[in-house]
PDB file of C-alpha atoms and ligand atoms in Angstrom:
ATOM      1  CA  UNK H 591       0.000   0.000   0.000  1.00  0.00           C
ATOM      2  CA  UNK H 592       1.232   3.302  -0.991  1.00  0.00           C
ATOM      3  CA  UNK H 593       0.536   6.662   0.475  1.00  0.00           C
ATOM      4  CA  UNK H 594      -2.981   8.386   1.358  1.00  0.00           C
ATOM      5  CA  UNK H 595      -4.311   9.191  -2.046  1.00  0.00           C
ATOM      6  CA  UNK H 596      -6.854  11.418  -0.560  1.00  0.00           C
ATOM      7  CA  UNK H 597      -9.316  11.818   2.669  1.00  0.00           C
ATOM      8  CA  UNK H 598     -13.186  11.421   1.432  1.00  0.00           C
ATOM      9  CA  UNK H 599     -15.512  14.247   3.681  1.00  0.00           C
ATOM     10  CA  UNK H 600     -19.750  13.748   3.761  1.00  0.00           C
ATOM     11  CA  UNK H 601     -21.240  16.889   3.540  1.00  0.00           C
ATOM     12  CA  UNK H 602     -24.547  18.108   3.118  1.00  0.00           C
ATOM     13  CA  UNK H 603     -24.280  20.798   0.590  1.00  0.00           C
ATOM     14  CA  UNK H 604     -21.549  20.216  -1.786  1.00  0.00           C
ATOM     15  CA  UNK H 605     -21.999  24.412  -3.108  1.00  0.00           C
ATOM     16  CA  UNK H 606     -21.734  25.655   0.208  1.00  0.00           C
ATOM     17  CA  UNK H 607     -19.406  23.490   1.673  1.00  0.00           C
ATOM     18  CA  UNK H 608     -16.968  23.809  -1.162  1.00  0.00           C
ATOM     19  CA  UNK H 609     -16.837  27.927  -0.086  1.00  0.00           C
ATOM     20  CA  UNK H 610     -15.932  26.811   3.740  1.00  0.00           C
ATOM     21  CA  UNK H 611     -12.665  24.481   2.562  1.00  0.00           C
ATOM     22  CA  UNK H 612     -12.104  26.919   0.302  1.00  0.00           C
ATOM     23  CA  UNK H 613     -11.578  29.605   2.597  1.00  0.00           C
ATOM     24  CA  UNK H 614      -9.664  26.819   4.751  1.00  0.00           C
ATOM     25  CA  UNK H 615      -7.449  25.912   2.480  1.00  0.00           C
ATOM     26  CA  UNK H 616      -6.820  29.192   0.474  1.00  0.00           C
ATOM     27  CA  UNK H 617      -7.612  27.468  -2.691  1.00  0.00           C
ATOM     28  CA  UNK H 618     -10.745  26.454  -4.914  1.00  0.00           C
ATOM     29  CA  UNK H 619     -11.742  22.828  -5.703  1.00  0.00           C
ATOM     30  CA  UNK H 620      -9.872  21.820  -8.533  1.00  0.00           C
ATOM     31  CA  UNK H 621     -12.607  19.387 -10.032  1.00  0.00           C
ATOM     32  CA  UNK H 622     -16.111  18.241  -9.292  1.00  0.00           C
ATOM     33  CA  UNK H 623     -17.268  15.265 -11.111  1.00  0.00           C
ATOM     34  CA  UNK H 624     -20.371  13.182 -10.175  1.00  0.00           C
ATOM     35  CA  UNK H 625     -20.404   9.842  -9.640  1.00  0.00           C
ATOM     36  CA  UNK H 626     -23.399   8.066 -11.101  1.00  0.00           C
ATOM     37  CA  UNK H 627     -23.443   4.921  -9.893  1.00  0.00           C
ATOM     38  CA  UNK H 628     -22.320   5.658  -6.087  1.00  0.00           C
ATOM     39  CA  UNK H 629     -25.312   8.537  -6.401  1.00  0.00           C
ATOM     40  CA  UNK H 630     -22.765  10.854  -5.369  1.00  0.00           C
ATOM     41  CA  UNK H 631     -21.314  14.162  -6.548  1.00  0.00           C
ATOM     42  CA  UNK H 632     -17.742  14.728  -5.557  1.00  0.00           C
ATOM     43  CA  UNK H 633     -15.309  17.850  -5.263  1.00  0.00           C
ATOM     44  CA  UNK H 634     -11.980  17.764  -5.154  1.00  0.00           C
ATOM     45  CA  UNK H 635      -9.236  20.028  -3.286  1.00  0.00           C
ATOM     46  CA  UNK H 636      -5.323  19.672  -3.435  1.00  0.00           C
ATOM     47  CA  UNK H 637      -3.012  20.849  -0.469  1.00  0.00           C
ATOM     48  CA  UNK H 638       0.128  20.338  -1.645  1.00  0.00           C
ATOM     49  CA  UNK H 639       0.905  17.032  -2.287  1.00  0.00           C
ATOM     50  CA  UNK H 640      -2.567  16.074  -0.541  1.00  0.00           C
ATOM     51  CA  UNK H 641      -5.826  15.559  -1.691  1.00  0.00           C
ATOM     52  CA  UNK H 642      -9.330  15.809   0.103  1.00  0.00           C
ATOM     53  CA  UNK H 643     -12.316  14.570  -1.278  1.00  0.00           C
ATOM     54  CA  UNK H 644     -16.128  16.235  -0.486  1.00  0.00           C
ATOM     55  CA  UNK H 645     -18.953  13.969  -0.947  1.00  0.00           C
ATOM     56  CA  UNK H 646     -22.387  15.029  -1.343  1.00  0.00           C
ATOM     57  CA  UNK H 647     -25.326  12.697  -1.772  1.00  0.00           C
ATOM     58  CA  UNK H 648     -26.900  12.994  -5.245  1.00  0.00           C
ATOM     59  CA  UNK H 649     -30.277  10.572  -4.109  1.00  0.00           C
ATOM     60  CA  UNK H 650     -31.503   9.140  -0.368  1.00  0.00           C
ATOM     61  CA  UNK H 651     -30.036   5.551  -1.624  1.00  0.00           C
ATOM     62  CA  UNK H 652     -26.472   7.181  -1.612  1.00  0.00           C
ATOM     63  CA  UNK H 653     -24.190   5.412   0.624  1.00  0.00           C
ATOM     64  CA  UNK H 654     -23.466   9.653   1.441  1.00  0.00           C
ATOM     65  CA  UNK H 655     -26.848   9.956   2.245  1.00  0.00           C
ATOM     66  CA  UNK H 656     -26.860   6.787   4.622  1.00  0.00           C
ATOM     67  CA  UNK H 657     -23.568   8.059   6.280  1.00  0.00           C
ATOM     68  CA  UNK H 658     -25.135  11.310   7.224  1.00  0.00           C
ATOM     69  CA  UNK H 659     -28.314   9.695   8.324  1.00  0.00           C
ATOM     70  CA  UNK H 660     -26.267   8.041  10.957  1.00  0.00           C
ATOM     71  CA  UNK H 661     -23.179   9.873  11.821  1.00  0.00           C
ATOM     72  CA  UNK H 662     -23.799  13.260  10.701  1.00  0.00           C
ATOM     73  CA  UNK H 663     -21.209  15.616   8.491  1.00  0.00           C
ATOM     74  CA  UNK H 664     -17.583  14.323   9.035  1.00  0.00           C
ATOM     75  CA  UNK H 665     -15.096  12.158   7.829  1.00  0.00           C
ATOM     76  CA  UNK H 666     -16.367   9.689   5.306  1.00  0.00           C
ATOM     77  CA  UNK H 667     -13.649   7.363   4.573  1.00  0.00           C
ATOM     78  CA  UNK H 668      -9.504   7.292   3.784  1.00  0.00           C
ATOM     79  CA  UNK H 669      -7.890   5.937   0.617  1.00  0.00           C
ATOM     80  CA  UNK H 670      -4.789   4.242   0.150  1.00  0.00           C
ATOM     81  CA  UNK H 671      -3.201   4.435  -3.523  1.00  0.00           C
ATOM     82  CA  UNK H 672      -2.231   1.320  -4.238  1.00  0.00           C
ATOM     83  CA  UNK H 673       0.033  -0.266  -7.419  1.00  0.00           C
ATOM     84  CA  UNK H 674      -2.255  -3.568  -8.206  1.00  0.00           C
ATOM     85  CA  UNK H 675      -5.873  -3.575  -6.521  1.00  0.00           C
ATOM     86  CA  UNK H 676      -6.526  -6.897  -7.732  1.00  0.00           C
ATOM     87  CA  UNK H 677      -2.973  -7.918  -5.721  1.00  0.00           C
ATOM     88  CA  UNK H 678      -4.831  -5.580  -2.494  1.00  0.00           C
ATOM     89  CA  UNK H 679      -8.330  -7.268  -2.313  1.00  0.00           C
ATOM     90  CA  UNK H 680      -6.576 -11.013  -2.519  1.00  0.00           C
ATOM     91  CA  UNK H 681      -4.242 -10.188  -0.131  1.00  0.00           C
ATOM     92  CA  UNK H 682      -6.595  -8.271   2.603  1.00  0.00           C
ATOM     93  CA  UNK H 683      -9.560 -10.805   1.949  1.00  0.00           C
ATOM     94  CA  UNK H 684      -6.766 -13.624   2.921  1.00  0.00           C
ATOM     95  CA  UNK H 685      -6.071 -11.603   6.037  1.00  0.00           C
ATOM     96  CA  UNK H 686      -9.801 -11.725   6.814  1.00  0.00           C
ATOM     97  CA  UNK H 687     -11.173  -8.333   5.885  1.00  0.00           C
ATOM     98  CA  UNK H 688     -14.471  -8.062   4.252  1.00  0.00           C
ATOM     99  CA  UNK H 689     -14.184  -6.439   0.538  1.00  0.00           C
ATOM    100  CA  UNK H 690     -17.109  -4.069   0.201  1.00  0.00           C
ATOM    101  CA  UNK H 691     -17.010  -4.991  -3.633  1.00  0.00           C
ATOM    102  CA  UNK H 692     -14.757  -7.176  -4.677  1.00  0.00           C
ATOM    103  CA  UNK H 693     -14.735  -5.854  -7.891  1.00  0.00           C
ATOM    104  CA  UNK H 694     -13.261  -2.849  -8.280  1.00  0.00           C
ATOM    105  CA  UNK H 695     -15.340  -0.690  -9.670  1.00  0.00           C
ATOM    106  CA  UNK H 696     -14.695   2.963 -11.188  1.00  0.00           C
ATOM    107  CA  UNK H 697     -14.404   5.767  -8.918  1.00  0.00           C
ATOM    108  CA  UNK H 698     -14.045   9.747  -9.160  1.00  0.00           C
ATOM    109  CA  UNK H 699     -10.670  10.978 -10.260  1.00  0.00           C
ATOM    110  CA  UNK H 700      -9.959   7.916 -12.991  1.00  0.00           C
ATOM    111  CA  UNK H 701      -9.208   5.679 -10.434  1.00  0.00           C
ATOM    112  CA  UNK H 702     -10.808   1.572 -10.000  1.00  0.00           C
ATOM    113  CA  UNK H 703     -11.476   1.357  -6.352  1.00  0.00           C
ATOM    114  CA  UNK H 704     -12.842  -0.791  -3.546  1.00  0.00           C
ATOM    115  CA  UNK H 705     -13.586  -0.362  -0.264  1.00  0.00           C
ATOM    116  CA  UNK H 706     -13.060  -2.228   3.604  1.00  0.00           C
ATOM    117  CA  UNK H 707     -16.167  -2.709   5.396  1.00  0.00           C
ATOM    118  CA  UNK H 708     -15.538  -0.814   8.382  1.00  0.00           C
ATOM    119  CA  UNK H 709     -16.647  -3.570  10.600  1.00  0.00           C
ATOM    120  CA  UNK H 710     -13.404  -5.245  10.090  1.00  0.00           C
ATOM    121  CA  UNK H 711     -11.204  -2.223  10.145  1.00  0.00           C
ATOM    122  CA  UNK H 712     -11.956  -0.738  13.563  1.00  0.00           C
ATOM    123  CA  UNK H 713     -14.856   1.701  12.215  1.00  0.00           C
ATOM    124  CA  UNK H 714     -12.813   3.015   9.478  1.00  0.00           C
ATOM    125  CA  UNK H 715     -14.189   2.946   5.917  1.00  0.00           C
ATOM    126  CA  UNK H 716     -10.867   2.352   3.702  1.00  0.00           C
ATOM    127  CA  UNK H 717     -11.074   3.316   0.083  1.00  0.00           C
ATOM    128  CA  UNK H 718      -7.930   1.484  -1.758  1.00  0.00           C
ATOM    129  CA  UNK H 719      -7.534   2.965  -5.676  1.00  0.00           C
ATOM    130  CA  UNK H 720      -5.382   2.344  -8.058  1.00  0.00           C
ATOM    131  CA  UNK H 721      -5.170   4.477 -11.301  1.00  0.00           C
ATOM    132  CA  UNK H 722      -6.754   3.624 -14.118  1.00  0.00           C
ATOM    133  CA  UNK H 723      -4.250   4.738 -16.782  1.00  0.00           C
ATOM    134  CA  UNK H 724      -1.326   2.060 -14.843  1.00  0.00           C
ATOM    135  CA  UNK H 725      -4.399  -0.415 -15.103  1.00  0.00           C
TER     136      UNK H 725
HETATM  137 CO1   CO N1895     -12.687   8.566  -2.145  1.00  0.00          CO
END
C-alpha cells in the first residue's frame, strides 16, 4: 500500500461546503465530477501534495446519504493508492477483511477502487484505488 491518495468528507451541501474548505485551504476545488453509480457528486481540493475529497449525496439511496443519516457531516472514509488492486483485495480478503465490492469498480478521479467494510477495520471505511491509466 502506498501513500494516502486522498481523505473522502460527507457533507450536506456540496456548493456551500466547497466555499468553507475553500476559505480553509486558500484554494478552490480543482474538479467536481459526479459519480453516477455511487449517487454521489464529488469535489476535489489539493493541499500540496494532498488531496481531500467532499462527498455530497446525489439521491436518499447514496451510501453519502446513509452516512449522514447516521453519523452526521464528518469524515467519510480514507484511501490508500495502491500499485495492483486486484494484488490488495486477494491479499486483505486472505487476512480476513471483508471487501465491500470485490470488484473494483470505477471511482471519481480515474481511479478503480474498492472499499473495507468498516466492521473489520476498527470503524474506518478504507477506500484502496489504483489508477486507471497504470491499469
Ligand atoms: Co474517495
Amino acid at each position: 500500500m502506498n501513500k494516502i491518495e486522498h481523505i473522502g468528507i460527507a457533507v450536506k451541501d456540496l456548493e456551500k461546503s466547497n466555499e468553507i474548505f475553500s476559505s480553509i485551504f486558500g484554494e478552490k476545488h480543482y474538479k467536481i465530477e459526479a459519480v453516477e453509480s455511487e449517487g454521489v457528486k464529488t469535489s476535489f481540493f489539493k493541499i500540496g501534495n494532498n488531496k481531500i475529497e467532499l462527498l455530497e449525496a446525489t439521491n436518499k439511496d447514496s451510501p453519502i446519504a446513509k452516512f449522514l443519516e447516521k453519523k452526521g457531516e464528518g469524515v467519510h472514509h480514507i484511501a490508500f493508492a495502491v500499485d495492483d488492486i486486484l494484488i490488495e483485495v486477494k491479499r486483505l480478503k486472505k487476512e480476513g477483511f471483508t471487501i465491500l465490492n470485490e470488484i473494483p469498480k470505477k471511482g471519481a478521479d480515474n481511479k478503480l477502487v474498492v472499499f473495507l467494510h468498516p466492521k473489520t477495520t476498527n470503524g474506518v471505511l478504507i477506500e484502496l484505488c489504483q489508477e486507471i491509466a497504470s491499469f
